[in-house]
PDB file of C-alpha atoms in Angstrom:
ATOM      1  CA  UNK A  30      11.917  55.755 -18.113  1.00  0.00           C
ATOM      2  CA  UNK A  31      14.952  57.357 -20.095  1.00  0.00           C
ATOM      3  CA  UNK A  32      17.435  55.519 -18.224  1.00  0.00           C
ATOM      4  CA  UNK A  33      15.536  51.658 -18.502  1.00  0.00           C
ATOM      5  CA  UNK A  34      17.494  51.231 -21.643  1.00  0.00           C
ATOM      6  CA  UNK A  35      20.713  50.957 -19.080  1.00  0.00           C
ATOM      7  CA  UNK A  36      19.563  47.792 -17.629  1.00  0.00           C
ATOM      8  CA  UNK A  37      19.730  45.671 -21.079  1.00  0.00           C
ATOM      9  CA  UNK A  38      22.818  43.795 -20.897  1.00  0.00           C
ATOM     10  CA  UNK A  39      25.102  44.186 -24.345  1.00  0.00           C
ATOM     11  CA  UNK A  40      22.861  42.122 -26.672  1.00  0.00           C
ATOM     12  CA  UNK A  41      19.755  42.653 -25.467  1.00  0.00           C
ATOM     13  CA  UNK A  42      16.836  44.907 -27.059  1.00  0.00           C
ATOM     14  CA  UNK A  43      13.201  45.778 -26.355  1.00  0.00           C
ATOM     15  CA  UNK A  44      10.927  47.426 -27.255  1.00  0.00           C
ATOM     16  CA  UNK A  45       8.572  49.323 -25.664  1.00  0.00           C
ATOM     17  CA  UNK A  46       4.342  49.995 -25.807  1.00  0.00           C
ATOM     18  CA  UNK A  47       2.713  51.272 -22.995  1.00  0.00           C
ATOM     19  CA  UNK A  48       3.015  48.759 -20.043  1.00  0.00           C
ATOM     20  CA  UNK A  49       4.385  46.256 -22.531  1.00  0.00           C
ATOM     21  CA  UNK A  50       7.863  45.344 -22.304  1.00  0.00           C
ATOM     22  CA  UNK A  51       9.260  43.122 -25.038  1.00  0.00           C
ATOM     23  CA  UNK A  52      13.005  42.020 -24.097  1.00  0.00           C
ATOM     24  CA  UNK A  53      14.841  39.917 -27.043  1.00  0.00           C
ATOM     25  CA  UNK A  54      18.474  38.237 -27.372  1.00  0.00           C
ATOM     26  CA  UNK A  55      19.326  36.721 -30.610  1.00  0.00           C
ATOM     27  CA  UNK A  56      22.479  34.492 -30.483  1.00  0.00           C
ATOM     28  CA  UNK A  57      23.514  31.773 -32.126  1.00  0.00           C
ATOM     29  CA  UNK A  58      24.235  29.947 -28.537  1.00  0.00           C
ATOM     30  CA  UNK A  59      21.327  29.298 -26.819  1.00  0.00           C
ATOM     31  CA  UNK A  60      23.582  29.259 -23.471  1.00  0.00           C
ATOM     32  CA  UNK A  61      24.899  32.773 -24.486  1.00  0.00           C
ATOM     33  CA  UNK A  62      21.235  34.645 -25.310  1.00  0.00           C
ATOM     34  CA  UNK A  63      19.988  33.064 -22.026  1.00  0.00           C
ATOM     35  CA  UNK A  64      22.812  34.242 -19.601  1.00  0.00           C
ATOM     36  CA  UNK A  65      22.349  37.738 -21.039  1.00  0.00           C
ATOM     37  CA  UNK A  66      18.507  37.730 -20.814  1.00  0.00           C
ATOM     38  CA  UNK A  67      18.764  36.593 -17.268  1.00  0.00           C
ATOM     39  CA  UNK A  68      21.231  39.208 -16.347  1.00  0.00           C
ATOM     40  CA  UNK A  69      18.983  42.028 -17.947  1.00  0.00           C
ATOM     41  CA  UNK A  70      16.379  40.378 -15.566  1.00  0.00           C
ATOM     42  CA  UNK A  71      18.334  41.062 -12.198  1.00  0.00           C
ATOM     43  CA  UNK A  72      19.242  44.835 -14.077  1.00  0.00           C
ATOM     44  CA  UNK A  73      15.725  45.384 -14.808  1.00  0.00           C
ATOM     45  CA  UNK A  74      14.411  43.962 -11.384  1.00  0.00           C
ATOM     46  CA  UNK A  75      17.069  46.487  -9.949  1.00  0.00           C
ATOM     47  CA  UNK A  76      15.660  49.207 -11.752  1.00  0.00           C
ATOM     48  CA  UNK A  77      11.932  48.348 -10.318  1.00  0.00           C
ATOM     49  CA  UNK A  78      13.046  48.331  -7.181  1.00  0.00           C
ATOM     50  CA  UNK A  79      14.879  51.536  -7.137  1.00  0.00           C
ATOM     51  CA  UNK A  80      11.706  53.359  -9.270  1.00  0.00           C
ATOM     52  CA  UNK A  81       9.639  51.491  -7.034  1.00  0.00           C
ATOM     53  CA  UNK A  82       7.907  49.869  -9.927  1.00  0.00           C
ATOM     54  CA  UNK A  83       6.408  46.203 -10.055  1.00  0.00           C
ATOM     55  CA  UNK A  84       6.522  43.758 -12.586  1.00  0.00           C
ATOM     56  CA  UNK A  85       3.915  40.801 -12.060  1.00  0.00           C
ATOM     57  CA  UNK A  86       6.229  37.565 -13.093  1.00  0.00           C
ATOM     58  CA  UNK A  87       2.689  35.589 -12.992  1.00  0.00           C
ATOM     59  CA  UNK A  88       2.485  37.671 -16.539  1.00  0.00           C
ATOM     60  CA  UNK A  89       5.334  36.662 -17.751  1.00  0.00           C
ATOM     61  CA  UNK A  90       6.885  34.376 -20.012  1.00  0.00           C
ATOM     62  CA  UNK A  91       9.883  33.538 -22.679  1.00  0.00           C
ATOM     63  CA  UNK A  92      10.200  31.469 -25.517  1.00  0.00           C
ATOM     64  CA  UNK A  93      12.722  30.589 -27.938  1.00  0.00           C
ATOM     65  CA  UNK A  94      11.872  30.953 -31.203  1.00  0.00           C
ATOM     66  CA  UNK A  95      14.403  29.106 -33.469  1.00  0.00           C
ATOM     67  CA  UNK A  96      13.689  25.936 -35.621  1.00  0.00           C
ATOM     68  CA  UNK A  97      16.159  24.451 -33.485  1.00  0.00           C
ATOM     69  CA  UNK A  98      14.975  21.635 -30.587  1.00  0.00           C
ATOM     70  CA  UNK A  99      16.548  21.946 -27.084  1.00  0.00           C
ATOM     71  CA  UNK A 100      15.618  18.803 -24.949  1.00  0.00           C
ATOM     72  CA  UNK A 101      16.011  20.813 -21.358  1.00  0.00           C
ATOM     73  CA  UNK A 102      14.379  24.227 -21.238  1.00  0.00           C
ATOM     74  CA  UNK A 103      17.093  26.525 -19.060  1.00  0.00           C
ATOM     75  CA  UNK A 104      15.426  27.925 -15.912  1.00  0.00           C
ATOM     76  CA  UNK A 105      14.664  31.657 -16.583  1.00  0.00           C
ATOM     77  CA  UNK A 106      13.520  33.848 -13.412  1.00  0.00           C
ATOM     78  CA  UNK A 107      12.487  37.273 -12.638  1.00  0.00           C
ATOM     79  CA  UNK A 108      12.715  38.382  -9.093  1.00  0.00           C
ATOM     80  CA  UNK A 109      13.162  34.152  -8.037  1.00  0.00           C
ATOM     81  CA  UNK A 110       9.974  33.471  -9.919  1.00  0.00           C
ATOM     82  CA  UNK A 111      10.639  30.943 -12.872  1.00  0.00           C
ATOM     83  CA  UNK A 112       9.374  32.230 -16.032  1.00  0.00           C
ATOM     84  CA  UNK A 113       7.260  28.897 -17.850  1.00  0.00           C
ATOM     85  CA  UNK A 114       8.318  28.947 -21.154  1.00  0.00           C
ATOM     86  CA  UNK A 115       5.616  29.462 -23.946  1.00  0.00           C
ATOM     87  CA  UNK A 116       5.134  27.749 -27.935  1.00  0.00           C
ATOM     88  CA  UNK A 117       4.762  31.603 -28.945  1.00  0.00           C
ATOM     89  CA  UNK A 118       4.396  34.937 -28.024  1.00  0.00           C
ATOM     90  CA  UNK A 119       1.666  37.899 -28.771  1.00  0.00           C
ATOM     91  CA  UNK A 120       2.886  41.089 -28.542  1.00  0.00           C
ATOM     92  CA  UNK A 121       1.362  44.298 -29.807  1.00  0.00           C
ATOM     93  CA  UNK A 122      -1.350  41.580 -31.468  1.00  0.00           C
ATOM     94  CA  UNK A 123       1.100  39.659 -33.458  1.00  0.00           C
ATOM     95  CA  UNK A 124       1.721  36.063 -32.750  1.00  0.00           C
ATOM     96  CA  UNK A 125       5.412  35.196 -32.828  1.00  0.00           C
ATOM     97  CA  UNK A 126       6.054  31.635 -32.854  1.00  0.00           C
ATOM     98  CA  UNK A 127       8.343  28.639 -34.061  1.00  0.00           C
ATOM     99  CA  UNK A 128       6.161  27.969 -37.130  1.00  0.00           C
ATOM    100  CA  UNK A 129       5.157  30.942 -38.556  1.00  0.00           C
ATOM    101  CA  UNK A 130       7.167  33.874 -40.798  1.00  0.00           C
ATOM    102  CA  UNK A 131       8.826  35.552 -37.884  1.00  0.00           C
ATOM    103  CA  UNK A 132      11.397  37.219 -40.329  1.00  0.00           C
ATOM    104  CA  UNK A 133       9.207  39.182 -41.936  1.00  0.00           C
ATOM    105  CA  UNK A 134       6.977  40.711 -38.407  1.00  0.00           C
ATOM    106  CA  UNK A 135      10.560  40.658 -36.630  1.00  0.00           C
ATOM    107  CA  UNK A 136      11.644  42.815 -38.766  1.00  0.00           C
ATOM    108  CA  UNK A 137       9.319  45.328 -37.574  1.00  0.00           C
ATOM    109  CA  UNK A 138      10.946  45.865 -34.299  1.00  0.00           C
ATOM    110  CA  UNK A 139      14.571  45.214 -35.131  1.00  0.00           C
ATOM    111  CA  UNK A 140      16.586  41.743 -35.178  1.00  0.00           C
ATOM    112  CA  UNK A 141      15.481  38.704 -33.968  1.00  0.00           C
ATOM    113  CA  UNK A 142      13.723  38.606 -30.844  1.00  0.00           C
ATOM    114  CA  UNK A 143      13.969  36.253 -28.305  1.00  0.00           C
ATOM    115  CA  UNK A 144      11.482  36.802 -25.200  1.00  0.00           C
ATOM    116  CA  UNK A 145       9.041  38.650 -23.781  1.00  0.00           C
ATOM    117  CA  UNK A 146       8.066  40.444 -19.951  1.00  0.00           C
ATOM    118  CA  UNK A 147       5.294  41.527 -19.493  1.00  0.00           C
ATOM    119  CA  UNK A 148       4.516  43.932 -16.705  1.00  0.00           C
TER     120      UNK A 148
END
């Protein structure tokens, strides 16, 4: 598990709870933070597959969490499955959404977090 760090592309954190894996890109291009999540994707599905791991897309999801509006929501996929994007995310019990004081609770795990994978 040492070397998983190696597959987030420069940019890209996450953190880590038992089979929880939260993977966040904050950027102030939307393009930018979506190219390098995707790219961690194909690293991290790399890393499965050579670990011989499995991460269930089905249980997946992203969001972006600005107060910005995007009309088109960029196609996101793990493994060729599209990730549906989400209002908000729960992670570790906390909701993380659009409308509520994500500064403070993103704080907790580092800077701003974009998305989430769940295995």
């Amino acid at each position: 598990m040492s070397d998983f760090l190696e597959t987030l592309d420069e940019g890209v954190e996450c953190s880590i709870f038992a089979d929880d894996i939260f993977i966040f890109c904050s950027h102030n291009s939307l393009d930018y933070a979506i190219r390098k999540f995707q790219n961690t994707l194909v690293n991290i599905h790399k890393w499965c597959c050579y670990w011989k791991l499995k991460i269930s897309p089905e249980k997946c999801f992203i969001a972006e969490l600005s107060k910005r509006k995007f009309h088109v929501q960029p196609r996101v996929t793990y493994a060729g499955f599209p990730l549906p994007w989400k209002e908000s995310i729960k992670y570790l019990g906390i909701h993380f959404s659009k409308t509520n004081q994500n500064g403070i609770m993103l704080k907790i795990f580092g800077p701003k977090r974009f998305a989430k994978s769940t295995p």
